[in-house]
PDB file of C-alpha atoms in Angstrom:
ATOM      1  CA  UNK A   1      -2.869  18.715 -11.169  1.00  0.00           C
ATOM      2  CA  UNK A   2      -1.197  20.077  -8.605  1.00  0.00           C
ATOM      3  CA  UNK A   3       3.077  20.026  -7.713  1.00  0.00           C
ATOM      4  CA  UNK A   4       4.233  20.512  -4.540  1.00  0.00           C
ATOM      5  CA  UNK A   5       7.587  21.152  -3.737  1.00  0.00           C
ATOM      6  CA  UNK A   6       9.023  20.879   0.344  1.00  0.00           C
ATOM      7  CA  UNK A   7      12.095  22.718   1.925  1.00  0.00           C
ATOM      8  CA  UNK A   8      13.505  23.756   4.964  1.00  0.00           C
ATOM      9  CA  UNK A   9      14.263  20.439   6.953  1.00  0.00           C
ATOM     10  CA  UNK A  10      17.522  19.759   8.272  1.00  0.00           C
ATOM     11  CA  UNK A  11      19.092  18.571  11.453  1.00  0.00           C
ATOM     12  CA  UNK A  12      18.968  20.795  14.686  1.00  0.00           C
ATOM     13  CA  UNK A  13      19.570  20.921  18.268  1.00  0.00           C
ATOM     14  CA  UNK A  14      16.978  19.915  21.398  1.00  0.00           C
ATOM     15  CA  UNK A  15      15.625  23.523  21.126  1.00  0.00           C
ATOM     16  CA  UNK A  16      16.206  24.805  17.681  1.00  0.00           C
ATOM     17  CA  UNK A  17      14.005  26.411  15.411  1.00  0.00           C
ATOM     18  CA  UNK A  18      13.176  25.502  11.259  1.00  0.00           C
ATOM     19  CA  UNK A  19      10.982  27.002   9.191  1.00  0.00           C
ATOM     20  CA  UNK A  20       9.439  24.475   6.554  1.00  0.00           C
ATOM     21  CA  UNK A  21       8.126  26.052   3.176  1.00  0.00           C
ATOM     22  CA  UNK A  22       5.788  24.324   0.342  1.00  0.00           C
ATOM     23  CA  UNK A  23       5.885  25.688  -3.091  1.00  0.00           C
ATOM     24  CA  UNK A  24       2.488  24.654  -5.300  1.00  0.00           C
ATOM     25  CA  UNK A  25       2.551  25.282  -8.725  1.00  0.00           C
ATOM     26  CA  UNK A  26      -0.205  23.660 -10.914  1.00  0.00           C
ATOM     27  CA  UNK A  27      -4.100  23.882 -11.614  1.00  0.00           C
ATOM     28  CA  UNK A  28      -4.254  26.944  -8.553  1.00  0.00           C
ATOM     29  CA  UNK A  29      -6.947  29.066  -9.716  1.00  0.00           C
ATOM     30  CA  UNK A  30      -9.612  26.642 -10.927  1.00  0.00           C
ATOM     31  CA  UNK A  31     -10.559  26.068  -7.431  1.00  0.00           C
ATOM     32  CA  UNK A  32      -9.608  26.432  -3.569  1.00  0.00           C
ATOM     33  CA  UNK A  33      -7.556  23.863  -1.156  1.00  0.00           C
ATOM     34  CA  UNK A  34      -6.928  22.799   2.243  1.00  0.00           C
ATOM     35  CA  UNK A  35      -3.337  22.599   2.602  1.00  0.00           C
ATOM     36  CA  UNK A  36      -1.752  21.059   5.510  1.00  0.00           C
ATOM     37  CA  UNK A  37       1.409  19.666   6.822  1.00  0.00           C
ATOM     38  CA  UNK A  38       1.785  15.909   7.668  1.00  0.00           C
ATOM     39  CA  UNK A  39       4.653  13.733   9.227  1.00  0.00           C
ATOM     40  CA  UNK A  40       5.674  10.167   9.353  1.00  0.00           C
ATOM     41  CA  UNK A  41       8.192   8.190  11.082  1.00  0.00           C
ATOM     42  CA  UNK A  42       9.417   4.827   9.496  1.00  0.00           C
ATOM     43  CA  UNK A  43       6.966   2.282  10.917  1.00  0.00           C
ATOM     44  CA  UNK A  44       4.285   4.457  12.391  1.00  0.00           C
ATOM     45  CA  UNK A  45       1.360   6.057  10.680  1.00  0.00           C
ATOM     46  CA  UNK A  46       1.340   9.611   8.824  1.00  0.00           C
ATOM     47  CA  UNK A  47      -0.192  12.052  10.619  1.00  0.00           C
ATOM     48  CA  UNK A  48      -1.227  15.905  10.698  1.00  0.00           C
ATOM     49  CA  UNK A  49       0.852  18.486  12.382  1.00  0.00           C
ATOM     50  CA  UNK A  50      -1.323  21.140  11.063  1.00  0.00           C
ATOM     51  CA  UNK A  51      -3.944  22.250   7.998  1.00  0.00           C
ATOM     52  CA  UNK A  52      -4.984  25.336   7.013  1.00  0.00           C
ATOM     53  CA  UNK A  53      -8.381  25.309   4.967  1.00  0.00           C
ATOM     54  CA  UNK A  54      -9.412  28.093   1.676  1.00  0.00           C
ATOM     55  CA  UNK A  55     -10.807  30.462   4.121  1.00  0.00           C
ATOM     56  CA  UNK A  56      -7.618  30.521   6.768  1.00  0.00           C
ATOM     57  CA  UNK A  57      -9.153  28.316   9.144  1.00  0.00           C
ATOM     58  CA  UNK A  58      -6.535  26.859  11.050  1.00  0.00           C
ATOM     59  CA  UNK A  59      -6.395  23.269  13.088  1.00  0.00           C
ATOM     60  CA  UNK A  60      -3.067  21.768  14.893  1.00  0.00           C
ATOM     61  CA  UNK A  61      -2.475  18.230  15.290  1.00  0.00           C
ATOM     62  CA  UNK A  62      -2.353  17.433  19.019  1.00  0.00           C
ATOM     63  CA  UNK A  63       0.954  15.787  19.476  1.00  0.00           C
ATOM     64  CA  UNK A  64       3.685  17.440  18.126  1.00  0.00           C
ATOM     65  CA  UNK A  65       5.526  18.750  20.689  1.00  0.00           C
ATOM     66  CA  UNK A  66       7.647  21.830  19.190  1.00  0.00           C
ATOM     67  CA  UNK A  67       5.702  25.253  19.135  1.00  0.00           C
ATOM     68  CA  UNK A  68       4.211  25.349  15.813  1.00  0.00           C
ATOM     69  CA  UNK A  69       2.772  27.479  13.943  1.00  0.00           C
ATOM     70  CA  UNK A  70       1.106  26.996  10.460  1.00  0.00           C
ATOM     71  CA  UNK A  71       0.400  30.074   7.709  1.00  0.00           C
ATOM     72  CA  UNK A  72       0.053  30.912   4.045  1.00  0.00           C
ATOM     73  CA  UNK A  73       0.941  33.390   1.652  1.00  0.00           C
ATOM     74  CA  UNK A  74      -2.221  33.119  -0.726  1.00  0.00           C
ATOM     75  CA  UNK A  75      -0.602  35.222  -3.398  1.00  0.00           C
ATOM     76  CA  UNK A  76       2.370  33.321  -3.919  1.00  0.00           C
ATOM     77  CA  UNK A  77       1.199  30.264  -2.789  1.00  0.00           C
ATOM     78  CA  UNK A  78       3.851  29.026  -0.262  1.00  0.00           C
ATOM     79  CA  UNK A  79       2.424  27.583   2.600  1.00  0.00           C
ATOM     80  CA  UNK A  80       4.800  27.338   5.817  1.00  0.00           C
ATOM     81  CA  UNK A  81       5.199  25.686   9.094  1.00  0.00           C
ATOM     82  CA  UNK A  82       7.358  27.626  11.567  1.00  0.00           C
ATOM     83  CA  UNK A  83       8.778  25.268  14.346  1.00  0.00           C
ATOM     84  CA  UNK A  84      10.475  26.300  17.261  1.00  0.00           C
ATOM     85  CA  UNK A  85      11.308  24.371  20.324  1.00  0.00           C
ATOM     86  CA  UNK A  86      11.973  21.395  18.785  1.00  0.00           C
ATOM     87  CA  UNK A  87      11.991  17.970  20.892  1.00  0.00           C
ATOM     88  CA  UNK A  88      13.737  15.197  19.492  1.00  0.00           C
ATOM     89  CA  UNK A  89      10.188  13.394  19.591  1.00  0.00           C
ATOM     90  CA  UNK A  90       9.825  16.001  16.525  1.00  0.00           C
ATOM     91  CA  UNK A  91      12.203  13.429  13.891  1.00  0.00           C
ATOM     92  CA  UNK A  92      10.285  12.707  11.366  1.00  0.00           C
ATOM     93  CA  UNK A  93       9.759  12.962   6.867  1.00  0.00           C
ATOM     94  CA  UNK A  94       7.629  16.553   7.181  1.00  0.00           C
ATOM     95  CA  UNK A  95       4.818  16.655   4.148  1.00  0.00           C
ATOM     96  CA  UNK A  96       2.878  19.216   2.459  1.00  0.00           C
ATOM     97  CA  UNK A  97      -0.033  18.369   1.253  1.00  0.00           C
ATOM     98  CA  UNK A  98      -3.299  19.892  -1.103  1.00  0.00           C
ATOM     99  CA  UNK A  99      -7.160  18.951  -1.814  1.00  0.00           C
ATOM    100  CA  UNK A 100      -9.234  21.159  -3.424  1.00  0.00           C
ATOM    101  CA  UNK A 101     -11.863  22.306  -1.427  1.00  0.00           C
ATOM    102  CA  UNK A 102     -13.993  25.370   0.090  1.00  0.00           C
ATOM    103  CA  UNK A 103     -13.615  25.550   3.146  1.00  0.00           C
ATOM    104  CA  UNK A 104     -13.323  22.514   4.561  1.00  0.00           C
ATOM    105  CA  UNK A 105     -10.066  20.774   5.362  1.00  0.00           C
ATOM    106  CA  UNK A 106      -9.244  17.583   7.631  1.00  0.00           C
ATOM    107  CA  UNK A 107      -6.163  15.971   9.508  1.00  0.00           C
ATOM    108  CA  UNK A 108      -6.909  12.822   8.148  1.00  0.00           C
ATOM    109  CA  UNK A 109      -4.447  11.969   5.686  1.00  0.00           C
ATOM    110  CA  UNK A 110      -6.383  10.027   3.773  1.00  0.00           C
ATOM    111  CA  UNK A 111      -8.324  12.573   2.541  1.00  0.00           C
ATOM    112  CA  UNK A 112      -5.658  14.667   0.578  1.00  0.00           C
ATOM    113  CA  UNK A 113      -4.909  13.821  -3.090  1.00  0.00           C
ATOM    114  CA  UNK A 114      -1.700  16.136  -3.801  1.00  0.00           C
ATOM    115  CA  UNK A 115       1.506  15.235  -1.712  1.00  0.00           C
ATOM    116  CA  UNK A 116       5.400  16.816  -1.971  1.00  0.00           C
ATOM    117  CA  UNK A 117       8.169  14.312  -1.511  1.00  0.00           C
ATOM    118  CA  UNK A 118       8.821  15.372   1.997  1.00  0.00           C
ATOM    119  CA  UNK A 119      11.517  17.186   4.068  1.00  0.00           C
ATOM    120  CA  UNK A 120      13.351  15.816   6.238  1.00  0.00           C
ATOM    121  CA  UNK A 121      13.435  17.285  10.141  1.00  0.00           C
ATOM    122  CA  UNK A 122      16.159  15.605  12.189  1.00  0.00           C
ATOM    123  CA  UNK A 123      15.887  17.155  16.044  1.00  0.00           C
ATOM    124  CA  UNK A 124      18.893  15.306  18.188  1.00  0.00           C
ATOM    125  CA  UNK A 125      19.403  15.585  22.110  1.00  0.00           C
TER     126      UNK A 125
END
């Protein structure tokens, strides 16, 4: 099992910055995961801003609109997701999310089996 835990959301300006964090805690050393960062708004699919597989392979979603950038501290386990320039097109429940996995990681949702409860990113005009 693995807990993950969001924060960093809030409400900002056309143009602000946030910096989203995910804590894991849980079954970590057993094997390696593809974390990534997902977002939903109410009535439209989920779907990936940006994962980051077991060997730092990085892939970005293709329509968020803020400057994003995705990393992870491997030691501590805190993944991140640095957002600047927001667009108010950027509203949405922000997720973190974990499979276990070498190496290979996905955008698809559908495909991860550990989710955090979300953070909330509020970006107004």
């Amino acid at each position: 099992q693995v807990q993950l835990v969001e924060s960093g959301g809030g409400s900002v300006q056309t143009g602000g910055s946030l910096r989203l964090s995910c804590v894991a805690s849980g079954d970590l050393y057993s094997t390696t995961y593809c974390m990534g960062w997902f977002r939903q708004v109410p009535g439209k699919e989920r779907e990936g801003v940006a994962v980051i597989a077991s060997d730092g392979t990085i892939t970005y979603g293709n329509s968020v609109k803020a400057q994003i950038t995705i990393s992870k501290d491997f030691d501590k386990n805190i993944l991140y997701l640095q957002m600047n320039n927001l667009k108010p097109e950027d509203t949405a429940m922000y997720s973190c999310a974990a499979e276990p996995a070498w190496r290979e990681c996905s955008r698809n949702s559908n495909w991860f089996r550990y989710w955090g409860q979300g953070t909330q990113v509020t970006v107004s005009s």
